PDB file of C-alpha atoms in Angstrom:
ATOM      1  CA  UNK X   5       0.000   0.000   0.000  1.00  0.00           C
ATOM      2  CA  UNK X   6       3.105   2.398   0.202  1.00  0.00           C
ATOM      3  CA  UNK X   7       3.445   1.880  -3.506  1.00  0.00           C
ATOM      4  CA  UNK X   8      -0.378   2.759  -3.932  1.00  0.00           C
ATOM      5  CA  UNK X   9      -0.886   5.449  -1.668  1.00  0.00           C
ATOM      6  CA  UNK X  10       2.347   7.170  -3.778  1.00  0.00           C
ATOM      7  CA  UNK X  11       0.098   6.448  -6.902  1.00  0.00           C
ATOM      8  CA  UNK X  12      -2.953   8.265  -5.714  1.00  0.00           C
ATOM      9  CA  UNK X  13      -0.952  11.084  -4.334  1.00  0.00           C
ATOM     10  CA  UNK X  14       1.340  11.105  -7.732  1.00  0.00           C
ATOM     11  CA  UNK X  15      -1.324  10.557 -10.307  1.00  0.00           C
ATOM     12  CA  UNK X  16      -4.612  11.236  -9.322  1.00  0.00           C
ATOM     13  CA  UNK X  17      -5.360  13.836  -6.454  1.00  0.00           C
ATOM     14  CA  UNK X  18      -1.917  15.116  -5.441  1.00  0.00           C
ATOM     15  CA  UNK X  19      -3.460  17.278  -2.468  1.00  0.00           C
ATOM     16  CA  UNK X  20      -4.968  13.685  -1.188  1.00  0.00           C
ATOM     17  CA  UNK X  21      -3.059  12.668   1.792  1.00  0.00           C
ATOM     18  CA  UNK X  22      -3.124   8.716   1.557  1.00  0.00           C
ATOM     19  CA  UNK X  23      -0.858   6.486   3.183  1.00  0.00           C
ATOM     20  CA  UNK X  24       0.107   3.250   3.287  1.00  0.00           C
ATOM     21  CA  UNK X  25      -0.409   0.218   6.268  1.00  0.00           C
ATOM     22  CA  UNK X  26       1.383  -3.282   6.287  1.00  0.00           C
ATOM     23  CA  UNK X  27       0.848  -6.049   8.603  1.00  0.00           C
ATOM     24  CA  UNK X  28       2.840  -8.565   9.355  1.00  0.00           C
ATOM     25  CA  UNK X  29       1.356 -11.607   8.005  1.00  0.00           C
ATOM     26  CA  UNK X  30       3.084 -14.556   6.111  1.00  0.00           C
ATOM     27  CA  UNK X  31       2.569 -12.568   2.513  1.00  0.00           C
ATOM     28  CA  UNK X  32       5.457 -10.341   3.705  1.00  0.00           C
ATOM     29  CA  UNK X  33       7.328 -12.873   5.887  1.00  0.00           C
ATOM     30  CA  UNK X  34       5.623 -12.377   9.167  1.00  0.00           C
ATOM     31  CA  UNK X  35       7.731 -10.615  11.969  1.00  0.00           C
ATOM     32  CA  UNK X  36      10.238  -9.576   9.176  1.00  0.00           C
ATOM     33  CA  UNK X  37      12.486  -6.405   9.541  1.00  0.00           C
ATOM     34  CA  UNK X  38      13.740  -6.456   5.718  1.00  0.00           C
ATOM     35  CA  UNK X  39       9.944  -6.062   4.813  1.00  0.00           C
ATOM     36  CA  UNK X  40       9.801  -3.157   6.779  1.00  0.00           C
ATOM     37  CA  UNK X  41      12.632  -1.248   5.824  1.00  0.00           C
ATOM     38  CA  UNK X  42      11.514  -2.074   2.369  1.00  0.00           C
ATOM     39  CA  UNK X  43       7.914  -0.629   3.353  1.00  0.00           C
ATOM     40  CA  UNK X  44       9.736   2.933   4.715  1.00  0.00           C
ATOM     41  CA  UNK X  45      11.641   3.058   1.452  1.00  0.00           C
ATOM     42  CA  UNK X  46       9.104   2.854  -1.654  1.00  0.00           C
ATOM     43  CA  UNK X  47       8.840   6.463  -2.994  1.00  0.00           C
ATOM     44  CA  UNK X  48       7.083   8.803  -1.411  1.00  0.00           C
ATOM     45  CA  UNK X  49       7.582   7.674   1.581  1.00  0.00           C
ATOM     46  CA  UNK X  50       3.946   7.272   2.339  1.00  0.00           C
ATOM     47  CA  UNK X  51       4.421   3.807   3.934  1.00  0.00           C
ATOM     48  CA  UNK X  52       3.542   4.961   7.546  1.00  0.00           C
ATOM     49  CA  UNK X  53       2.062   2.386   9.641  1.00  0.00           C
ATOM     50  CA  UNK X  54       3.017  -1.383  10.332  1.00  0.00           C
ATOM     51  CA  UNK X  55       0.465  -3.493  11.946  1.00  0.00           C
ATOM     52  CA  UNK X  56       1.242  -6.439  13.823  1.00  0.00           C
ATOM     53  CA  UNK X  57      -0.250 -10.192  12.109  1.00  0.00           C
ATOM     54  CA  UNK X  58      -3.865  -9.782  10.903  1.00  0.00           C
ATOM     55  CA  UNK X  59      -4.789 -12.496   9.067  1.00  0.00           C
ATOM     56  CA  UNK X  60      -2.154 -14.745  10.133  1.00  0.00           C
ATOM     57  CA  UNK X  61      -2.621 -13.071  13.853  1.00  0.00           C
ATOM     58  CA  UNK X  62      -3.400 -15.604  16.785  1.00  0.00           C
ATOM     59  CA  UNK X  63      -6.312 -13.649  17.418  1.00  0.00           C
ATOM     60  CA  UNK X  64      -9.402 -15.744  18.879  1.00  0.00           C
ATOM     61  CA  UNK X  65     -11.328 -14.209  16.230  1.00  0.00           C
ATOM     62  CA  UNK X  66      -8.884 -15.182  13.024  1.00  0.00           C
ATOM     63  CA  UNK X  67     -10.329 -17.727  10.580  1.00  0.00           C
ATOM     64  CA  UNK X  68      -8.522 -20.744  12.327  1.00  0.00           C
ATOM     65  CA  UNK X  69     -10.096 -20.584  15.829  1.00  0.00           C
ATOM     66  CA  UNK X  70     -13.389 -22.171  16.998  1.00  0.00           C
ATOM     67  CA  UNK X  71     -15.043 -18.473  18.049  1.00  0.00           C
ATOM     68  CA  UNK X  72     -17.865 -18.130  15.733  1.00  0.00           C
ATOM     69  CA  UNK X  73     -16.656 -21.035  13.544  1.00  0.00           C
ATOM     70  CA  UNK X  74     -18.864 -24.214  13.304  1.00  0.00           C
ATOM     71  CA  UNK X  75     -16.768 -27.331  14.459  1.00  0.00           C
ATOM     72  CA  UNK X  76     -15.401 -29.191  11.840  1.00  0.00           C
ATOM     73  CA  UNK X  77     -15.402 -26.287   9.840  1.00  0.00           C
ATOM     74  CA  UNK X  78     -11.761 -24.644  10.540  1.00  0.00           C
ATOM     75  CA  UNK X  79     -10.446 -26.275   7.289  1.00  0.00           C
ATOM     76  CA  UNK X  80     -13.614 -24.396   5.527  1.00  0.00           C
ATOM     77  CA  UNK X  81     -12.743 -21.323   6.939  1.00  0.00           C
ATOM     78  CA  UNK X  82      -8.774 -21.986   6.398  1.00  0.00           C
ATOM     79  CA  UNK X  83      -9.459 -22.325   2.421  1.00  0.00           C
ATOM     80  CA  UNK X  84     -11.575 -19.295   2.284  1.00  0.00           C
ATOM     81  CA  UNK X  85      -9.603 -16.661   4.196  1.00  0.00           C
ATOM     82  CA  UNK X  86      -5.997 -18.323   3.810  1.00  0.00           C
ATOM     83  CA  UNK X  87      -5.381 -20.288   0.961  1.00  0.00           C
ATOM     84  CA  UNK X  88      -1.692 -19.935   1.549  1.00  0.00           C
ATOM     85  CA  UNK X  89      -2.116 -22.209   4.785  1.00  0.00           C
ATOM     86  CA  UNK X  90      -2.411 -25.189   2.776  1.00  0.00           C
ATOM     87  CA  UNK X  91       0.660 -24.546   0.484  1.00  0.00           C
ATOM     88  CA  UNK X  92       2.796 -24.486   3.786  1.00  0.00           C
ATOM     89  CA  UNK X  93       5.303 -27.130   4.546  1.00  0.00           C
ATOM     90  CA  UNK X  94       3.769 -30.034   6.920  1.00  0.00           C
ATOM     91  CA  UNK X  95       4.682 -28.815  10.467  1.00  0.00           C
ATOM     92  CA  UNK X  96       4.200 -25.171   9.576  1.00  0.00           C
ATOM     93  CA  UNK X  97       2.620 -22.867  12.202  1.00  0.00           C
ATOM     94  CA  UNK X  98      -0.708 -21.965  10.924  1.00  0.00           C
ATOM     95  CA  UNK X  99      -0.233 -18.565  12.418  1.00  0.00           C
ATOM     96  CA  UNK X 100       2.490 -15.989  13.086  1.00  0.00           C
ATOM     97  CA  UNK X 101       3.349 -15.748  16.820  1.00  0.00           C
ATOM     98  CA  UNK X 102       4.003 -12.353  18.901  1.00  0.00           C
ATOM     99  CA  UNK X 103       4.198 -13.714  22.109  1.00  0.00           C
ATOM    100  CA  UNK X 104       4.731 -16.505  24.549  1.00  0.00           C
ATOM    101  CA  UNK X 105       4.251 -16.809  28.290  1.00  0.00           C
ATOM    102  CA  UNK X 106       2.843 -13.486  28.516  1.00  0.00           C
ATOM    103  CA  UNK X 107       5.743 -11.671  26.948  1.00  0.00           C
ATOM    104  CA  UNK X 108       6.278 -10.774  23.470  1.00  0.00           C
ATOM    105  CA  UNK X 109       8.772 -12.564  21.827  1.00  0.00           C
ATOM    106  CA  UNK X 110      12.387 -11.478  21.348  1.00  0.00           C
ATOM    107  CA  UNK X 111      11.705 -10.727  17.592  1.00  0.00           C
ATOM    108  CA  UNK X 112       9.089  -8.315  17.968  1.00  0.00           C
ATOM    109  CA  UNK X 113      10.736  -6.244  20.726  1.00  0.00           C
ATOM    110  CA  UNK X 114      13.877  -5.538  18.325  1.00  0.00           C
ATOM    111  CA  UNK X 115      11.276  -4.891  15.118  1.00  0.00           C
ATOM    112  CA  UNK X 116       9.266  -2.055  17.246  1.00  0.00           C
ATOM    113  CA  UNK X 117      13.195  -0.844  18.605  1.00  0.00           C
ATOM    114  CA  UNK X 118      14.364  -0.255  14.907  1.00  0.00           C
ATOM    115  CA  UNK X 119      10.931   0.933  14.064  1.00  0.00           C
ATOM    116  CA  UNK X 120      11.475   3.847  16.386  1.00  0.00           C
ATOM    117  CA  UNK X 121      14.538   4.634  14.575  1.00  0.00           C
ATOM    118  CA  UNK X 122      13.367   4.152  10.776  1.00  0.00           C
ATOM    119  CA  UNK X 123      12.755   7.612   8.678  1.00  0.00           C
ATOM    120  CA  UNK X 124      10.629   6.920   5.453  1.00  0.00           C
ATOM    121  CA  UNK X 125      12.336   7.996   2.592  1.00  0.00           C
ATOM    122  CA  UNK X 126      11.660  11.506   0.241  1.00  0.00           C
ATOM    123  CA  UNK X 127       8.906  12.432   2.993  1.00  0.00           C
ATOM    124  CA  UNK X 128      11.284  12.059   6.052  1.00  0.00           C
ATOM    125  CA  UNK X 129       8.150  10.561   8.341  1.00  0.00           C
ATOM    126  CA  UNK X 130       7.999   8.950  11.307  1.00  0.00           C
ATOM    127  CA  UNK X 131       5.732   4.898  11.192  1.00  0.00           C
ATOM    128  CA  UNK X 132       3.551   4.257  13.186  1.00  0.00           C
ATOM    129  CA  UNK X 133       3.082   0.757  15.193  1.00  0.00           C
ATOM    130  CA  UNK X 134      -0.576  -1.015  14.991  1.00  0.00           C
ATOM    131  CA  UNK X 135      -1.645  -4.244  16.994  1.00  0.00           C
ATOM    132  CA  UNK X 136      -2.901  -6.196  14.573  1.00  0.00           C
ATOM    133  CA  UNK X 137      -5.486  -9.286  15.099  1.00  0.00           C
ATOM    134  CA  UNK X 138      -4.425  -9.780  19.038  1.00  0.00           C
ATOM    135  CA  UNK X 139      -5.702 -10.771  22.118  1.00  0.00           C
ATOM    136  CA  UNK X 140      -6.196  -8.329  24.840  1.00  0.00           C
ATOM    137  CA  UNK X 141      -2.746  -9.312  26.414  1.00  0.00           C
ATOM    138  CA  UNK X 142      -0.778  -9.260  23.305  1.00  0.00           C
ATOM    139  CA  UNK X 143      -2.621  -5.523  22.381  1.00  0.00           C
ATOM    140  CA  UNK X 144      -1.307  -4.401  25.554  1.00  0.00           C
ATOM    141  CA  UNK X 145       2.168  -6.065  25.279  1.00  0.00           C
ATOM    142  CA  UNK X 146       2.878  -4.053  21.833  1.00  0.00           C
ATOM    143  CA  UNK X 147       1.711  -0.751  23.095  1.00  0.00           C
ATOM    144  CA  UNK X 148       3.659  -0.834  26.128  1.00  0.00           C
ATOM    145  CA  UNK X 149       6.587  -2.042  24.047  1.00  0.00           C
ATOM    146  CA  UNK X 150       5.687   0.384  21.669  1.00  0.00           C
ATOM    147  CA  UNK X 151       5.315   3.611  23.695  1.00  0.00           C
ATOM    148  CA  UNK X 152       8.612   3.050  25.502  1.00  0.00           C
ATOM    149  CA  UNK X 153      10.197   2.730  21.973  1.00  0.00           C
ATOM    150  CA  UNK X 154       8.272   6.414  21.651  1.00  0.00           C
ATOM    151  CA  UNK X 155       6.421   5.591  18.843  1.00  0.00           C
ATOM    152  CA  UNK X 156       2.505   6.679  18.538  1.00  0.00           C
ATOM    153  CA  UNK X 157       0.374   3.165  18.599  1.00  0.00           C
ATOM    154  CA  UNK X 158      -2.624   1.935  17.704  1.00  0.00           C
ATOM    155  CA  UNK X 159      -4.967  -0.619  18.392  1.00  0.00           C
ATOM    156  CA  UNK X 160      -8.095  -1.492  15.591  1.00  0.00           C
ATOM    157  CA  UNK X 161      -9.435  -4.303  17.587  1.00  0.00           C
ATOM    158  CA  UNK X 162      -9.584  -2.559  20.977  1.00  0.00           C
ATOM    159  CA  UNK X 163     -13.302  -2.233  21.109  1.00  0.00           C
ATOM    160  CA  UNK X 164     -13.599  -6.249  21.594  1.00  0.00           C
ATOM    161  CA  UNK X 165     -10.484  -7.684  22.322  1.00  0.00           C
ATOM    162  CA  UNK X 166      -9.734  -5.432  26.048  1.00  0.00           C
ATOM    163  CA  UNK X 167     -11.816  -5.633  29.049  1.00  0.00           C
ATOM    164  CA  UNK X 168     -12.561  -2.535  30.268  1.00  0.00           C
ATOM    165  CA  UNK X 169      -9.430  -3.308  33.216  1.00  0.00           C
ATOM    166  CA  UNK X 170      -7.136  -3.493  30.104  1.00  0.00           C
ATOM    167  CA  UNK X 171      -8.770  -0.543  28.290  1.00  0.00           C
ATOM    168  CA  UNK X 172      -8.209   1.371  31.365  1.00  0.00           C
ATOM    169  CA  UNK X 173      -4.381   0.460  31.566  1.00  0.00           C
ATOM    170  CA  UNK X 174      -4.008   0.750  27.391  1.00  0.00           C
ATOM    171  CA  UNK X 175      -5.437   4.560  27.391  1.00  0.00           C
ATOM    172  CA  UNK X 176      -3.067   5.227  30.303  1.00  0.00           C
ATOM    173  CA  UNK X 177       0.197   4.496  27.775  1.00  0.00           C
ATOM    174  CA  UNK X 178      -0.961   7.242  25.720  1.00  0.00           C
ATOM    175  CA  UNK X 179      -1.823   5.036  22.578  1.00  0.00           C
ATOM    176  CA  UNK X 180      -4.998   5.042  20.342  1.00  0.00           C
ATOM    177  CA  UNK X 181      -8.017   2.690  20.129  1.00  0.00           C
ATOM    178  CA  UNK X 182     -10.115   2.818  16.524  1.00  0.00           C
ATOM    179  CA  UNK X 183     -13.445   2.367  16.583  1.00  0.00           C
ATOM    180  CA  UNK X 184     -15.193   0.909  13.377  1.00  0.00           C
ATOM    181  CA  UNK X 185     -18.332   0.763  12.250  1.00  0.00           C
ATOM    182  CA  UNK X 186     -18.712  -2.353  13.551  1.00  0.00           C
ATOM    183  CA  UNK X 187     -17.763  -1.235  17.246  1.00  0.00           C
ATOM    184  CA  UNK X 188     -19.378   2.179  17.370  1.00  0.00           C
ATOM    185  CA  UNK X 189     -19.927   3.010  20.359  1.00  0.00           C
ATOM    186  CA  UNK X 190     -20.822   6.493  22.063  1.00  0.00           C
ATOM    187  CA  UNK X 191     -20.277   5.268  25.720  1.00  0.00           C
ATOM    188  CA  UNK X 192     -16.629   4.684  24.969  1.00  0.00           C
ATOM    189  CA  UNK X 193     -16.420   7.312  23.443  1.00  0.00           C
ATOM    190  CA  UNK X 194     -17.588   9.749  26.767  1.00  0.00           C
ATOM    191  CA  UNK X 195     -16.014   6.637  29.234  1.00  0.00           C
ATOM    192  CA  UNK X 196     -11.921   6.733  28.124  1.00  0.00           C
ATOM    193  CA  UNK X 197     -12.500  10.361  26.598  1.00  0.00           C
ATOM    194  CA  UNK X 198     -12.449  11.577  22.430  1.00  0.00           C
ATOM    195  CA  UNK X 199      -8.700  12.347  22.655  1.00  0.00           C
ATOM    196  CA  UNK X 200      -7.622   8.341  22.666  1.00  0.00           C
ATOM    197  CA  UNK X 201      -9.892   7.483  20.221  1.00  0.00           C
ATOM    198  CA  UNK X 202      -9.261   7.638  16.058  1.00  0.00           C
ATOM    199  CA  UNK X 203     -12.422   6.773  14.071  1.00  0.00           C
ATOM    200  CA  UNK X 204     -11.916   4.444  11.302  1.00  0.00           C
ATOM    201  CA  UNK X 205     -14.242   2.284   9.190  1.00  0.00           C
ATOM    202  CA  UNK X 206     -12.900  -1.313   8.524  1.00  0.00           C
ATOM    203  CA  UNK X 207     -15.509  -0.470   5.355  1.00  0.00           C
ATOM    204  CA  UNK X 208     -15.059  -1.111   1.664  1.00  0.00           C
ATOM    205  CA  UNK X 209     -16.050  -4.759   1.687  1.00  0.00           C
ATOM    206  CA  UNK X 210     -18.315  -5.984  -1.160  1.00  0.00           C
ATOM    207  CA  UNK X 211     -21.143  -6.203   1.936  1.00  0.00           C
ATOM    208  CA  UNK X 212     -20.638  -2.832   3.482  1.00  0.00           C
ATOM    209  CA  UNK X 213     -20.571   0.857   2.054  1.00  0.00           C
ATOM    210  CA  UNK X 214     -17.311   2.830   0.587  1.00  0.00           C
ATOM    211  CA  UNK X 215     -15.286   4.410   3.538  1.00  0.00           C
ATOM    212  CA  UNK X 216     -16.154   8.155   2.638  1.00  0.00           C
ATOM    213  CA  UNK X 217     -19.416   6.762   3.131  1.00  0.00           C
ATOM    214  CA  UNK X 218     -18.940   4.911   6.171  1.00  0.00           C
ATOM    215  CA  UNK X 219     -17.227   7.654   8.079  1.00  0.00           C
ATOM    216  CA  UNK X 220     -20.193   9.816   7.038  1.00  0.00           C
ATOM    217  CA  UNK X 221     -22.553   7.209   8.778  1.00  0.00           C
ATOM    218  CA  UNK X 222     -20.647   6.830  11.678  1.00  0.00           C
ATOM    219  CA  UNK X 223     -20.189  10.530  12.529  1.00  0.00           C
ATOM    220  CA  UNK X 224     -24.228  11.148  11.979  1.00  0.00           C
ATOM    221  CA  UNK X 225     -24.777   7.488  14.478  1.00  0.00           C
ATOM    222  CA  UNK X 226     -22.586   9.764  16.889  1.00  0.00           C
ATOM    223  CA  UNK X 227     -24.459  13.085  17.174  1.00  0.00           C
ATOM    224  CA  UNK X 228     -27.775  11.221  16.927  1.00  0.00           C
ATOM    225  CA  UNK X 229     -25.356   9.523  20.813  1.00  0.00           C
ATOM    226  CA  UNK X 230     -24.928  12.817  22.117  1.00  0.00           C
ATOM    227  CA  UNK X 231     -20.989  13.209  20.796  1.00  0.00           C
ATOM    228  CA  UNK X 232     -20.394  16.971  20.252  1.00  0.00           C
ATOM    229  CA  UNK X 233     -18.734  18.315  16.859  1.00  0.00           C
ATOM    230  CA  UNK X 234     -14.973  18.939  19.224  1.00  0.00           C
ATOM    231  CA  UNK X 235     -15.059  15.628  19.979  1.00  0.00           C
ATOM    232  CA  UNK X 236     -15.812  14.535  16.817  1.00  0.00           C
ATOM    233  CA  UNK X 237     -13.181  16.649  15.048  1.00  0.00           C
ATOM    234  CA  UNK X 238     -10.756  15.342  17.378  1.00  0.00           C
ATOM    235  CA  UNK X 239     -11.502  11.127  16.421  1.00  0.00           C
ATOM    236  CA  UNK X 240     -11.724  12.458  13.036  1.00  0.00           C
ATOM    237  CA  UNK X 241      -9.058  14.597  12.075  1.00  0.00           C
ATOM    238  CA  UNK X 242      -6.675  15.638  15.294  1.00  0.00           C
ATOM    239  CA  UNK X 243      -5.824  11.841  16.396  1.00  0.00           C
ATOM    240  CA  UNK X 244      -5.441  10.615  13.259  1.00  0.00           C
ATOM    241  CA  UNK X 245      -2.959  13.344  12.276  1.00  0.00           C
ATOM    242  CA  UNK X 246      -1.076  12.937  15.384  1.00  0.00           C
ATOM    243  CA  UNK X 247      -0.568   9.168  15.020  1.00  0.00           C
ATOM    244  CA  UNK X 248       0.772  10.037  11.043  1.00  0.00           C
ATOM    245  CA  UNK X 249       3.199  13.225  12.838  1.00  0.00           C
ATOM    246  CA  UNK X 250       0.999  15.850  10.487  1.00  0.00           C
ATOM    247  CA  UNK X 251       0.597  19.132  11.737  1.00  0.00           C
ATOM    248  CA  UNK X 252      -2.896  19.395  13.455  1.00  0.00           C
ATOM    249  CA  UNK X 253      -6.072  19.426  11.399  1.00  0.00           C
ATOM    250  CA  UNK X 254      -7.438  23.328  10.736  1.00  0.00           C
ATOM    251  CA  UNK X 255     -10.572  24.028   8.579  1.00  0.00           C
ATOM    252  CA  UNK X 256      -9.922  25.908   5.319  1.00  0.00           C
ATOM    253  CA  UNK X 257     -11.667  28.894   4.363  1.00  0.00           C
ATOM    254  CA  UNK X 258     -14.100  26.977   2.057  1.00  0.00           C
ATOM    255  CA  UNK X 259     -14.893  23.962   4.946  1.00  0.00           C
ATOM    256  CA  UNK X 260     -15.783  27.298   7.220  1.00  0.00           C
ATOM    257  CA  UNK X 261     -18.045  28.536   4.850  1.00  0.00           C
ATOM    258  CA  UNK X 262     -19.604  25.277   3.952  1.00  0.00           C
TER     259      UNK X 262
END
C-alpha cells in the first residue's frame, strides 16, 4: 500500500493525503524487519504504519479458531480466508506468533526498537506501530513495548479484544483505540474520553458501504449519541494526524463557509 498510496498522491489527487499500512502476516514474511525497511523506502515515503499479524494473527477471532466457527469447519474457513495455509510445509505454524508466556517474543521487541529509529524515505516521516489481530494481552504487550520505543500506537481491535481493566491500563500508555463501524460506540467514546480514540471504518467490503461513506454514517450514528462536533473533530481529524506526525487538522476557508 506504500506503492499505492504514492500512486494516488502522484497521479490522481496530489493534495490527497493517503498512506500506506502493512501487517505482518506470512505474505510479507511475518515478523520480518527487511519487509519493513523495504515498506519505509518505496517512494514517497507514504508507507507509515506497520500493523502487527492480521490475518495470520493468533487472534481468537482469526479464521482458524473455533469463536464463531462451526466445528469441523476450521479447514472451511482456512481455504476461504488463507489459501496460503495449505501450500505451507507439513509442520508449519498456521499462524504468526508475537508472544509466549505473557511476553512478546524477542523478535518483535527488536522490530518495534528499529521501528522507532526508521525515517521513510523523500517524505522524512515517522511509522507508526498497529496491533494487529491480538488478544487483549498481546494488544497491551505491543503498546507498552511500543510507547517506551516512543512511537505513537494503535490498536483497531480494541473495542472487543480489552476488558474494560485493560482498556483502562491501554489509554493510560498514551496510545490510540479505533473504533469501526462495527464497534461504534458512544459510551466509549464519553467513558476513556475523544482524545484516545481515532475513528476508522474497517468499510469497503463488497457487503458494506465505501469508507467516505462509512465515516459519514458513523459521525451522523454519533451526534444522533450525544458526541459533540470537538469531539468529533478530534476522532476524526486531530488523532489521526497525530498518530501520522501531520501538523494538526485546521478548517480551510471553504470547509468554514460550507
Amino acid at each position: 500500500s506504500a506503492a499505492a498510496a504514492y500512486l494516488v498522491r502522484a497521479h490522481v489527487e496530489p493534495t490527497l493525503e493517503v498512506f500506506g499500512r502493512m501487517p505482518l502476516n506470512f505474505t510479507v514474511g511475518g515478523i520480518n524487519v527487511a519487509a519493513v525497511d523495504e515498506f519505509t523506502q518505496v517512494q514517497g515515503g507514504w508507507g507509515r504504519i506497520i500493523e502487527m499479524p492480521t490475518m495470520d494473527g493468533p487472534c481468537p477471532c482469526g479464521p482458524d479458531k473455533t469463536r464463531d466457527i462451526p466445528p469441523g469447519s476450521e479447514g472451511d474457513q482456512l481455504a476461504y480466508n488463507r489459501r496460503w495455509a495449505f501450500l505451507m510445509p507439513p509442520g508449519s505454524p498456521k499462524t504468526v506468533a508475537i508472544s509466549k508466556d505473557h511476553e512478546l517474543l524477542p523478535e518483535v521487541k527488536r522490530l518495534i526498537g528499529l521501528m522507532a529509529k526508521m525515517v521513510t524515505v523523500d517524505s522524512s516521516g515517522r511509522v507508526a506501530l498497529a496491533t494487529g489481530h491480538s488478544t487483549g494481552e498481546e494488544d497491551l504487550l505491543v503498546a507498552r513495548e511500543g510507547r517506551k520505543a516512543g512511537l505513537q500506537v494503535t490498536c483497531p481491535h480494541c473495542i472487543g479484544d480489552l476488558n474494560p481493566t485493560q482498556m483502562a491500563e491501554y489509554v493510560k500508555l498514551g496510545a490510540f483505540m479505533e473504533m469501526r463501524h462495527n464497534s461504534l460506540n458512544a459510551d466509549v467514546v464519553q467513558r476513556v474520553g475523544a482524545e484516545h480514540i481515532i475513528i476508522s471504518t474497517d468499510c469497503g467490503f463488497m457487503n458494506n458501504p465505501y469508507p467516505p461513506d462509512c465515516m459519514a454514517i458513523m459521525a451522523q450514528k454519533l451526534r444522533a449519541k450525544g458526541i459533540t462536533e470537538p469531539q468529533i473533530d478530534m476522532m476524526f481529524k486531530d488523532n489521526p494526524a497525530k498518530l501520522l506526525g501531520l501538523p494538526p487538522w485546521r478548517p480551510t476557508v471553504a470547509a468554514v463557509r460550507n
